[in-house]
XYZ file of N, CA and C in Angstrom:
810
model
N 28.576 23.105 -10.751
C 29.822 23.859 -10.911
C 30.753 23.136 -11.874
N 31.047 21.879 -11.626
C 31.814 21.034 -12.534
C 31.474 19.589 -12.234
N 31.900 18.671 -13.107
C 31.589 17.265 -12.932
C 32.438 16.662 -11.819
N 31.924 15.651 -11.122
C 32.716 15.000 -10.081
C 34.031 14.481 -10.638
N 35.113 14.713 -9.909
C 36.430 14.266 -10.336
C 37.200 15.323 -11.093
N 36.538 16.398 -11.519
C 37.195 17.478 -12.243
C 37.597 18.586 -11.276
N 38.735 19.227 -11.549
C 39.175 20.364 -10.745
C 38.502 21.628 -11.270
N 37.865 22.419 -10.420
C 37.188 23.623 -10.902
C 38.178 24.640 -11.462
N 37.815 25.267 -12.572
C 38.657 26.277 -13.206
C 38.479 27.619 -12.506
N 39.338 28.575 -12.898
C 39.255 29.919 -12.316
C 37.916 30.563 -12.630
N 37.429 30.364 -13.858
C 36.130 30.941 -14.231
C 35.000 30.343 -13.414
N 35.065 29.043 -13.148
C 34.027 28.401 -12.345
C 34.074 28.883 -10.902
N 35.284 29.093 -10.372
C 35.402 29.646 -9.027
C 34.869 31.078 -8.977
N 35.106 31.837 -10.068
C 34.591 33.206 -10.129
C 33.063 33.205 -10.113
N 32.458 32.259 -10.832
C 30.996 32.144 -10.811
C 30.485 31.788 -9.424
N 31.298 30.995 -8.669
C 30.882 30.570 -7.337
C 30.810 31.745 -6.369
N 31.753 32.678 -6.485
C 31.810 33.803 -5.538
C 31.295 35.097 -6.145
N 30.727 35.032 -7.350
C 30.239 36.248 -8.006
C 29.109 36.868 -7.199
N 29.153 38.179 -7.060
C 28.123 38.933 -6.363
C 27.327 39.731 -7.390
N 26.192 39.195 -7.805
C 25.389 39.847 -8.842
C 26.055 39.697 -10.187
N 26.028 40.727 -10.991
C 26.584 40.652 -12.343
C 28.046 41.052 -12.383
N 28.534 41.723 -11.321
C 29.918 42.202 -11.319
C 30.889 41.052 -11.128
N 32.008 41.136 -11.885
C 33.051 40.116 -11.752
C 33.782 40.320 -10.432
N 34.066 39.247 -9.683
C 34.748 39.392 -8.393
C 36.209 39.802 -8.583
N 36.798 40.543 -7.625
C 38.221 40.914 -7.709
C 39.107 39.676 -7.689
N 40.338 39.837 -8.196
C 41.266 38.710 -8.263
C 41.585 38.165 -6.876
N 41.630 39.076 -5.884
C 41.921 38.627 -4.524
C 40.846 37.695 -3.993
N 39.593 37.968 -4.344
C 38.487 37.115 -3.909
C 38.584 35.757 -4.572
N 38.959 35.780 -5.878
C 39.097 34.507 -6.611
C 40.222 33.677 -6.001
N 41.327 34.356 -5.657
C 42.451 33.636 -5.049
C 42.023 33.005 -3.723
N 41.214 33.730 -2.962
C 40.721 33.176 -1.703
C 39.784 32.020 -1.926
N 39.043 32.067 -3.059
C 38.084 31.003 -3.355
C 38.775 29.682 -3.656
N 40.094 29.763 -4.005
C 40.799 28.514 -4.282
C 40.877 27.617 -3.050
N 40.681 28.228 -1.885
C 40.661 27.426 -0.676
C 39.462 26.488 -0.654
N 38.449 26.818 -1.480
C 37.245 25.992 -1.528
C 37.438 24.742 -2.386
N 38.587 24.630 -3.061
C 38.772 23.471 -3.933
C 38.600 22.166 -3.161
N 39.236 22.087 -1.996
C 39.133 20.856 -1.206
C 37.689 20.638 -0.746
N 37.015 21.750 -0.386
C 35.619 21.635 0.030
C 34.748 21.144 -1.118
N 34.991 21.668 -2.324
C 34.236 21.231 -3.501
C 34.501 19.757 -3.777
N 35.768 19.348 -3.653
C 36.119 17.947 -3.898
C 35.414 17.029 -2.892
N 35.412 17.433 -1.600
C 34.757 16.617 -0.572
C 33.252 16.548 -0.816
N 32.641 17.671 -1.222
C 31.204 17.681 -1.495
C 30.862 16.755 -2.650
N 31.699 16.790 -3.698
C 31.473 15.904 -4.841
C 31.615 14.444 -4.437
N 32.620 14.160 -3.621
C 32.845 12.772 -3.189
C 31.663 12.243 -2.389
N 31.169 13.064 -1.459
C 30.033 12.649 -0.643
C 28.777 12.489 -1.490
N 28.582 13.394 -2.454
C 27.400 13.305 -3.319
C 27.430 12.031 -4.155
N 28.611 11.704 -4.711
C 28.745 10.489 -5.521
C 28.506 9.254 -4.659
N 29.062 9.243 -3.438
C 28.869 8.096 -2.545
C 27.405 7.932 -2.167
N 26.719 9.054 -1.967
C 25.303 8.990 -1.602
C 24.469 8.437 -2.744
N 24.738 8.906 -3.963
C 24.009 8.408 -5.132
C 24.298 6.925 -5.343
N 25.556 6.541 -5.175
C 25.931 5.131 -5.353
C 25.219 4.252 -4.341
N 25.114 4.748 -3.089
C 24.428 3.980 -2.053
C 22.960 3.788 -2.392
N 22.313 4.866 -2.906
C 20.895 4.785 -3.255
C 20.654 3.854 -4.435
N 21.581 3.848 -5.402
C 21.399 3.031 -6.603
C 21.708 1.566 -6.328
N 22.861 1.323 -5.669
C 23.310 -0.050 -5.465
C 22.701 -0.691 -4.229
N 22.286 0.131 -3.269
C 21.780 -0.421 -2.025
C 22.930 -0.884 -1.171
N 22.611 -1.628 -0.138
C 23.652 -2.104 0.753
C 23.046 -2.609 2.032
N 23.894 -2.936 2.953
C 23.410 -3.488 4.220
C 22.532 -2.494 4.947
N 22.953 -1.192 4.938
C 22.170 -0.214 5.670
C 20.861 0.068 4.958
N 20.893 0.067 3.605
C 19.667 0.329 2.860
C 18.638 -0.752 3.097
N 19.084 -2.020 3.112
C 18.137 -3.113 3.292
C 17.649 -3.204 4.734
N 18.518 -2.848 5.685
C 18.136 -2.952 7.090
C 17.568 -1.670 7.647
N 17.581 -0.597 6.851
C 17.093 0.690 7.315
C 18.226 1.499 7.929
N 17.899 2.711 8.299
C 18.879 3.612 8.898
C 19.323 3.069 10.242
N 20.646 3.098 10.493
C 21.181 2.586 11.750
C 22.051 3.653 12.407
N 21.935 3.762 13.733
C 22.714 4.741 14.484
C 24.093 4.174 14.802
N 25.161 4.897 14.486
C 26.511 4.420 14.833
C 26.649 4.217 16.335
N 27.449 3.223 16.717
C 27.576 2.861 18.135
C 28.086 4.028 18.976
N 29.100 4.756 18.480
C 29.669 5.866 19.251
C 28.636 6.968 19.470
N 27.868 7.262 18.448
C 26.827 8.290 18.584
C 25.748 7.836 19.555
N 25.379 6.547 19.495
C 24.359 6.024 20.407
C 24.814 6.148 21.862
N 26.057 5.798 22.138
C 26.592 5.889 23.500
C 26.568 7.339 23.980
N 26.977 8.265 23.112
C 27.012 9.680 23.496
C 25.602 10.216 23.747
N 24.660 9.826 22.915
C 23.281 10.303 23.089
C 22.658 9.749 24.369
N 22.926 8.484 24.665
C 22.379 7.883 25.888
C 22.944 8.593 27.115
N 24.239 8.917 27.087
C 24.851 9.616 28.220
C 24.218 10.994 28.409
N 23.992 11.709 27.302
C 23.373 13.036 27.407
C 21.934 12.917 27.899
N 21.227 11.891 27.444
C 19.840 11.713 27.872
C 19.759 11.394 29.358
N 20.652 10.557 29.852
C 20.654 10.220 31.279
C 20.931 11.454 32.132
N 21.809 12.334 31.649
C 22.104 13.562 32.392
C 20.914 14.521 32.359
N 20.210 14.543 31.240
C 19.088 15.474 31.080
C 17.849 14.985 31.823
N 17.597 13.667 31.800
C 16.433 13.086 32.480
C 16.921 12.326 33.711
N 17.533 13.045 34.621
C 18.225 12.410 35.744
C 17.290 11.668 36.698
N 16.026 12.034 36.754
C 15.128 11.383 37.693
C 14.443 10.142 37.159
N 14.798 9.719 35.951
C 14.134 8.582 35.316
C 15.104 7.419 35.189
N 14.680 6.256 35.632
C 15.519 5.065 35.530
C 15.580 4.600 34.075
N 16.805 4.335 33.598
C 16.986 3.867 32.223
C 17.751 2.551 32.184
N 17.562 1.746 33.196
C 18.199 0.438 33.249
C 17.125 -0.633 33.373
N 17.545 -1.882 33.236
C 16.589 -2.979 33.347
C 15.540 -2.929 32.246
N 14.266 -2.970 32.623
C 13.183 -2.977 31.652
C 12.978 -1.618 30.987
N 13.602 -0.577 31.523
C 13.482 0.756 30.918
C 14.612 1.068 29.944
N 15.557 0.160 29.799
C 16.642 0.364 28.840
C 16.173 -0.069 27.457
N 16.203 0.866 26.516
C 15.656 0.608 25.175
C 16.567 -0.319 24.373
N 15.950 -1.164 23.573
C 16.703 -1.975 22.616
C 17.305 -1.065 21.556
N 18.479 -1.387 21.079
C 19.121 -0.572 20.062
C 18.312 -0.530 18.769
N 17.580 -1.590 18.498
C 16.769 -1.632 17.274
C 15.664 -0.589 17.290
N 15.223 -0.166 18.493
C 14.166 0.834 18.565
C 14.661 2.194 18.082
N 15.933 2.517 18.350
C 16.497 3.761 17.848
C 16.575 3.738 16.320
N 17.005 2.598 15.790
C 17.126 2.479 14.331
C 15.760 2.583 13.665
N 14.732 2.043 14.308
C 13.380 2.102 13.757
C 12.915 3.555 13.598
N 13.182 4.379 14.615
C 12.750 5.778 14.561
C 13.641 6.577 13.614
N 14.939 6.284 13.594
C 15.831 6.981 12.669
C 15.428 6.727 11.226
N 15.007 5.513 10.942
C 14.551 5.187 9.589
C 13.303 6.004 9.241
N 12.405 6.181 10.210
C 11.217 7.005 9.989
C 11.600 8.456 9.743
N 12.546 8.978 10.528
C 12.982 10.361 10.347
C 13.687 10.552 9.019
N 14.415 9.539 8.587
C 15.096 9.623 7.293
C 14.085 9.719 6.156
N 12.991 8.955 6.266
C 11.933 9.011 5.249
C 11.076 10.270 5.408
N 11.113 10.866 6.615
C 10.403 12.109 6.915
C 8.890 11.965 6.833
N 8.395 10.782 7.124
C 6.949 10.537 7.171
C 6.638 9.666 8.390
N 5.439 9.846 8.941
C 5.032 9.067 10.106
C 4.732 7.628 9.702
N 5.229 6.682 10.466
C 4.892 5.273 10.289
C 4.349 4.753 11.620
N 3.690 3.626 11.576
C 3.173 3.018 12.792
C 4.334 2.580 13.693
N 4.280 2.974 14.948
C 5.289 2.572 15.932
C 4.589 1.854 17.086
N 4.121 0.638 16.854
C 3.404 -0.073 17.931
C 4.318 -0.339 19.117
N 3.805 -0.283 20.331
C 4.636 -0.529 21.525
C 5.370 -1.858 21.492
N 4.809 -2.843 20.796
C 5.435 -4.162 20.742
C 6.787 -4.154 20.032
N 7.086 -3.075 19.284
C 8.365 -2.974 18.579
C 9.435 -2.277 19.421
N 9.156 -2.103 20.710
C 10.111 -1.419 21.580
C 10.467 -2.303 22.778
N 11.184 -3.397 22.519
C 11.583 -4.293 23.613
C 12.712 -3.663 24.438
N 13.009 -4.275 25.556
C 14.128 -3.821 26.380
C 15.437 -4.327 25.779
N 16.514 -3.684 26.169
C 17.833 -4.113 25.696
C 18.135 -5.524 26.190
N 17.685 -5.835 27.397
C 17.889 -7.175 27.964
C 17.223 -8.229 27.083
N 15.991 -7.937 26.660
C 15.270 -8.871 25.796
C 15.930 -8.979 24.436
N 16.414 -7.871 23.926
C 17.074 -7.878 22.617
C 18.317 -8.755 22.635
N 19.092 -8.658 23.708
C 20.323 -9.449 23.793
C 20.036 -10.934 23.901
N 18.963 -11.295 24.601
C 18.673 -12.705 24.822
C 17.948 -13.362 23.646
N 17.310 -12.555 22.802
C 16.522 -13.126 21.703
C 17.059 -12.805 20.314
N 18.086 -11.982 20.253
C 18.600 -11.564 18.953
C 19.262 -12.732 18.235
N 18.893 -12.920 16.981
C 19.488 -13.953 16.144
C 19.888 -13.337 14.809
N 21.027 -13.772 14.309
C 21.523 -13.273 13.032
C 21.355 -14.363 11.984
N 20.642 -14.040 10.916
C 20.389 -14.986 9.825
C 21.171 -14.536 8.597
N 21.819 -15.456 7.941
C 22.562 -15.137 6.722
C 21.595 -14.995 5.559
N 21.807 -13.947 4.766
C 20.925 -13.670 3.636
C 21.768 -13.488 2.382
N 21.402 -14.174 1.302
C 22.099 -14.051 0.028
C 21.334 -13.066 -0.841
N 22.040 -12.023 -1.323
C 21.405 -11.000 -2.151
C 22.236 -10.761 -3.404
N 21.639 -10.083 -4.381
C 22.325 -9.680 -5.604
C 22.581 -8.185 -5.552
N 23.832 -7.770 -5.849
C 24.117 -6.346 -5.897
C 23.848 -5.818 -7.298
N 24.200 -4.544 -7.549
C 23.899 -3.928 -8.851
C 24.679 -4.562 -9.992
N 25.772 -5.264 -9.665
C 26.586 -5.936 -10.700
C 26.208 -7.399 -10.858
N 25.060 -7.789 -10.280
C 24.561 -9.172 -10.353
C 25.508 -10.159 -9.685
N 26.242 -9.669 -8.697
C 27.112 -10.553 -7.930
C 26.419 -10.960 -6.640
N 26.640 -12.202 -6.235
C 26.045 -12.689 -4.995
C 26.795 -12.132 -3.794
N 26.048 -11.678 -2.790
C 26.648 -11.191 -1.561
C 25.962 -11.857 -0.376
N 26.761 -12.221 0.617
C 26.243 -12.848 1.835
C 26.239 -11.798 2.938
N 25.042 -11.468 3.417
C 24.907 -10.435 4.431
C 24.219 -10.990 5.669
N 24.457 -10.302 6.789
C 23.775 -10.650 8.032
C 22.432 -9.933 8.091
N 21.378 -10.694 8.347
C 20.050 -10.109 8.487
C 19.521 -10.453 9.880
N 19.386 -9.406 10.716
C 18.926 -9.630 12.081
C 17.419 -9.844 12.112
N 16.998 -10.781 12.939
C 15.566 -11.014 13.107
C 14.982 -9.940 14.020
N 13.750 -9.584 13.753
C 13.099 -8.531 14.531
C 12.673 -9.064 15.893
N 13.055 -8.350 16.937
C 12.706 -8.731 18.306
C 11.492 -7.922 18.741
N 10.456 -8.600 19.202
C 9.228 -7.940 19.658
C 9.100 -8.128 21.168
N 8.216 -7.348 21.771
C 7.983 -7.492 23.210
C 6.496 -7.707 23.468
N 6.203 -8.343 24.585
C 4.829 -8.629 24.981
C 4.198 -7.367 25.570
N 2.970 -7.051 25.148
C 2.235 -5.900 25.697
C 0.859 -6.356 26.178
N 0.762 -7.604 26.620
C -0.531 -8.184 26.957
C -1.102 -7.794 28.302
N -0.304 -7.142 29.149
C -0.816 -6.712 30.451
C -0.591 -5.215 30.613
N -1.235 -4.634 31.629
C -1.099 -3.196 31.853
C 0.350 -2.820 32.162
N 1.027 -3.632 32.961
C 2.413 -3.341 33.319
C 3.321 -3.415 32.099
N 3.181 -4.488 31.321
C 4.029 -4.643 30.142
C 3.775 -3.543 29.134
N 2.522 -3.144 28.963
C 2.192 -2.062 28.036
C 2.794 -0.736 28.522
N 2.692 -0.463 29.820
C 3.245 0.768 30.379
C 4.753 0.836 30.161
N 5.436 -0.283 30.374
C 6.886 -0.309 30.171
C 7.249 -0.092 28.708
N 6.495 -0.714 27.795
C 6.777 -0.559 26.367
C 6.531 0.887 25.915
N 5.466 1.501 26.420
C 5.178 2.898 26.066
C 6.279 3.827 26.567
N 6.803 3.561 27.755
C 7.871 4.403 28.274
C 9.144 4.229 27.459
N 9.443 3.000 27.048
C 10.631 2.790 26.204
C 10.462 3.517 24.871
N 9.263 3.516 24.330
C 9.030 4.240 23.076
C 9.247 5.738 23.272
N 8.776 6.270 24.411
C 8.975 7.694 24.703
C 10.460 8.022 24.821
N 11.223 7.155 25.486
C 12.662 7.386 25.626
C 13.368 7.311 24.276
N 12.950 6.381 23.426
C 13.569 6.248 22.108
C 13.248 7.459 21.226
N 12.015 7.939 21.274
C 11.648 9.130 20.504
C 12.434 10.346 20.995
N 12.660 10.416 22.297
C 13.416 11.539 22.865
C 14.882 11.472 22.445
N 15.482 10.298 22.521
C 16.906 10.169 22.205
C 17.194 10.492 20.744
N 16.277 10.148 19.857
C 16.479 10.399 18.427
C 16.016 11.782 17.993
N 15.566 12.601 18.949
C 15.106 13.969 18.663
C 13.881 13.994 17.752
N 13.076 12.947 17.833
C 11.811 12.946 17.102
C 10.737 13.674 17.902
N 10.783 13.543 19.230
C 9.838 14.203 20.133
C 10.487 14.261 21.512
N 9.948 15.093 22.388
C 10.503 15.199 23.736
C 9.830 14.190 24.665
N 10.590 13.699 25.638
C 10.090 12.668 26.532
C 8.848 13.129 27.298
N 8.869 14.351 27.823
C 7.751 14.839 28.633
C 6.453 14.873 27.838
N 6.529 15.298 26.578
C 5.319 15.390 25.754
C 4.770 14.011 25.431
N 5.640 13.082 25.052
C 5.186 11.726 24.718
C 4.649 11.030 25.959
N 5.289 11.254 27.094
C 4.848 10.601 28.321
C 3.491 11.141 28.772
N 3.207 12.391 28.475
C 1.882 12.943 28.775
C 0.802 12.209 27.971
N 1.121 11.912 26.717
C 0.201 11.123 25.880
C 0.081 9.698 26.422
N 1.222 9.101 26.849
C 1.183 7.754 27.419
C 0.298 7.697 28.669
N 0.447 8.708 29.523
C -0.369 8.756 30.745
C -1.855 8.837 30.407
N -2.160 9.549 29.347
C -3.555 9.663 28.900
C -4.112 8.291 28.533
N -3.308 7.479 27.843
C -3.752 6.131 27.471
C -3.902 5.239 28.706
N -2.920 5.273 29.589
C -2.937 4.389 30.754
C -4.082 4.742 31.697
N -4.428 6.013 31.791
C -5.545 6.412 32.669
C -6.857 5.766 32.244
N -6.991 5.496 30.944
C -8.229 4.870 30.453
C -8.364 3.443 30.979
N -7.240 2.787 31.252
C -7.283 1.424 31.784
C -7.763 1.407 33.237
N -7.590 2.530 33.918
C -7.908 2.590 35.345
C -9.216 3.322 35.621
N -9.817 3.885 34.575
C -11.027 4.678 34.779
C -12.217 3.778 35.128
N -13.077 4.266 36.023
C -14.308 3.546 36.358
C -15.331 3.762 35.245
N -16.170 2.775 35.030
C -17.161 2.854 33.944
C -18.555 2.639 34.523
N -19.594 3.136 33.849
C -20.972 2.938 34.333
C -21.356 1.463 34.304
N -22.387 1.131 35.035
C -22.890 -0.239 35.030
C -23.342 -0.660 33.643
N -23.090 -1.895 33.302
C -23.452 -2.405 31.990
C -22.383 -2.186 30.938
N -21.271 -1.580 31.337
C -20.169 -1.337 30.393
C -18.909 -2.060 30.874
N -18.073 -2.383 29.928
C -16.833 -3.097 30.216
C -15.680 -2.096 30.297
N -14.800 -2.314 31.235
C -13.639 -1.439 31.374
C -12.760 -1.519 30.127
N -12.120 -0.410 29.805
C -11.188 -0.384 28.673
C -10.042 -1.339 28.970
N -9.722 -2.194 28.009
C -8.645 -3.162 28.221
C -7.433 -2.803 27.364
N -6.402 -3.619 27.480
C -5.136 -3.353 26.793
C -5.315 -3.350 25.282
N -6.080 -4.297 24.747
C -6.272 -4.366 23.302
C -6.968 -3.120 22.764
N -7.898 -2.590 23.530
C -8.586 -1.383 23.099
C -7.624 -0.190 23.095
N -6.749 -0.114 24.074
C -5.750 0.955 24.111
C -4.790 0.832 22.925
N -4.411 -0.381 22.587
C -3.515 -0.583 21.440
C -4.188 -0.159 20.135
N -5.485 -0.433 20.016
C -6.205 0.011 18.811
C -6.296 1.536 18.774
N -6.502 2.150 19.938
C -6.551 3.613 20.002
C -5.193 4.221 19.647
N -4.124 3.582 20.098
C -2.773 4.059 19.774
C -2.518 3.968 18.276
N -2.998 2.901 17.667
C -2.852 2.764 16.216
C -3.619 3.872 15.495
N -4.821 4.168 15.962
C -5.605 5.256 15.376
C -4.903 6.594 15.587
N -4.251 6.756 16.739
C -3.534 7.998 17.016
C -2.418 8.236 16.007
N -1.691 7.201 15.654
C -0.610 7.374 14.681
C -1.169 7.585 13.279
N -2.337 7.022 13.000
C -2.989 7.330 11.723
C -3.339 8.809 11.646
N -3.872 9.342 12.744
C -4.222 10.763 12.806
C -2.967 11.628 12.700
N -1.897 11.190 13.331
C -0.643 11.931 13.258
C -0.113 11.965 11.828
N -0.233 10.847 11.139
C 0.217 10.778 9.749
C -0.579 11.737 8.862
N -1.869 11.875 9.148
C -2.707 12.777 8.366
C -2.345 14.243 8.599
N -1.925 14.576 9.807
C -1.662 15.972 10.147
C -0.239 16.429 9.814
N 0.717 15.514 9.897
C 2.123 15.896 9.670
C 2.515 15.667 8.215
N 1.915 16.437 7.343
C 2.179 16.285 5.912
C 3.434 17.020 5.462
N 3.974 17.893 6.308
C 5.157 18.675 5.931
C 6.439 18.099 6.516
N 6.389 16.897 7.042
C 7.597 16.246 7.532
C 7.721 16.267 9.045
N 8.787 15.608 9.527
C 8.988 15.399 10.964
C 10.201 16.132 11.512
N 10.964 16.784 10.644
C 12.213 17.393 11.098
C 11.959 18.675 11.879
N 12.904 18.981 12.750
C 12.799 20.157 13.615
C 12.594 21.427 12.800
N 11.692 22.284 13.257
C 11.387 23.526 12.566
C 12.425 24.594 12.887
N 12.475 25.673 12.085
C 13.449 26.742 12.351
C 13.342 27.345 13.750
N 12.141 27.353 14.329
C 11.975 27.914 15.674
C 12.368 26.930 16.777
N 12.843 25.733 16.393
C 13.297 24.750 17.370
C 12.243 23.756 17.809
N 10.989 23.941 17.401
C 9.921 23.020 17.812
C 9.952 21.747 16.977
N 9.408 20.688 17.566
C 9.352 19.388 16.898
C 7.914 19.108 16.465
N 7.684 18.807 15.188
C 6.321 18.546 14.708
C 5.600 17.438 15.475
N 6.331 16.385 15.865
C 5.683 15.284 16.566
C 5.237 15.699 17.969
N 5.936 16.644 18.587
C 5.489 17.166 19.881
C 4.108 17.805 19.743
N 3.959 18.638 18.733
C 2.678 19.306 18.502
C 1.590 18.277 18.209
N 1.934 17.246 17.431
C 0.947 16.218 17.085
C 0.523 15.423 18.316
N 1.465 15.071 19.194
C 1.116 14.333 20.413
C 0.188 15.162 21.306
N 0.415 16.455 21.366
C -0.468 17.307 22.185
C -1.876 17.338 21.604
N -1.976 17.380 20.287
C -3.310 17.406 19.660
C -4.058 16.096 19.884
N -3.324 15.001 20.011
C -3.974 13.702 20.201
C -4.736 13.630 21.517
N -4.350 14.446 22.493
C -5.019 14.427 23.797
C -6.463 14.885 23.700
N -6.783 15.637 22.655
C -8.156 16.124 22.472
C -8.742 15.680 21.134
N -8.120 14.698 20.499
C -8.606 14.232 19.207
C -9.869 13.396 19.390
N -10.911 13.712 18.627
C -12.199 13.045 18.789
C -12.135 11.562 18.406
N -11.416 11.238 17.332
C -11.358 9.850 16.890
C -10.604 8.972 17.881
N -9.549 9.507 18.457
C -8.805 8.746 19.457
C -9.664 8.553 20.702
N -10.349 9.626 21.118
C -11.222 9.530 22.294
C -12.347 8.526 22.063
N -12.883 8.503 20.854
C -13.957 7.550 20.536
C -13.451 6.114 20.631
N -12.192 5.889 20.227
C -11.612 4.544 20.302
C -11.441 4.068 21.732
N -11.441 5.015 22.679
C -11.208 4.667 24.085
C -12.487 4.655 24.916
N -13.646 4.792 24.262
C -14.903 4.754 25.002
C -15.185 3.341 25.517
N -15.698 3.197 26.736
C -16.046 1.857 27.239
C -17.111 1.208 26.360
N -16.979 -0.067 26.145
C -17.933 -0.802 25.327
C -19.006 -1.432 26.209
N -20.191 -1.563 25.645
C -21.278 -2.205 26.388
C -20.915 -3.650 26.679
N -21.184 -4.086 27.891
C -20.795 -5.433 28.307
C -21.467 -6.506 27.478
N -22.746 -6.321 27.145
C -23.446 -7.357 26.369
C -22.875 -7.435 24.967
N -22.414 -6.283 24.407
C -21.818 -6.291 23.071
C -20.501 -7.052 23.096
N -19.730 -6.865 24.166
C -18.458 -7.578 24.287
C -18.675 -9.082 24.399
N -19.722 -9.491 25.172
C -20.014 -10.915 25.330
C -20.474 -11.520 24.006
N -21.253 -10.723 23.238
C -21.710 -11.223 21.937
C -20.546 -11.439 20.996
N -19.574 -10.486 21.037
C -18.394 -10.633 20.192
C -17.601 -11.866 20.597
N -17.543 -12.125 21.918
C -16.795 -13.282 22.388
C -17.452 -14.584 21.979
N -18.796 -14.614 21.946
C -19.496 -15.837 21.554
C -19.212 -16.194 20.108
N -19.006 -15.179 19.290
C -18.738 -15.436 17.894
C -17.341 -15.956 17.675
């Protein structure tokens, strides 16, 4: 319409509200002048967005981050919606887990979300460290920024893995990437493999095998969700559909097959 910082002319406003080839009435043009402030705000936001992408910044280097007020409001709504689920103690998600998923949604492509990247808030508070980082901005000036170290969680046992998977489900639900019930159905599918009985001569599925299957599941999800992760016009979430398909995916199921005991012992000897 016009360059940023310029006030739109009457002719430009007429082009904005023109209906087909006919020139709009003067009354419509006069009403369109109310859009001047809207046009100015749109230009300002567009310039700020381009500047952020070109120059970078703390948020660009650290990824997308959820504002504190929005996070508090979303957690309150989630607790009211999932009233029967405990969200305290080991089930309280680390704030970094929300930022991790928001960054994925911003890029609109599936990335690996291993359970180990979803620690509890308690663990995040006790292990979080801030490291100073010196960077160069677009003007070649030195800037001193805070760079938080990544906090991971242990998933070496069935209990720890179950807790991490549930925190991931809660984080995906809070960020509107997927619904808790759908993700938890997939989690239950993985955990059931740890408890399943196996024929003689075979080794029970262990935690490491489930983690490898989960990694394969996200690879399969990445292959299928080529049109993005954002909510569709009908209100459905692409990741919900992908999680449901994983329950019958052949490659994921193959990753969860019990291994022959002698093969496992041979691998251990090596």
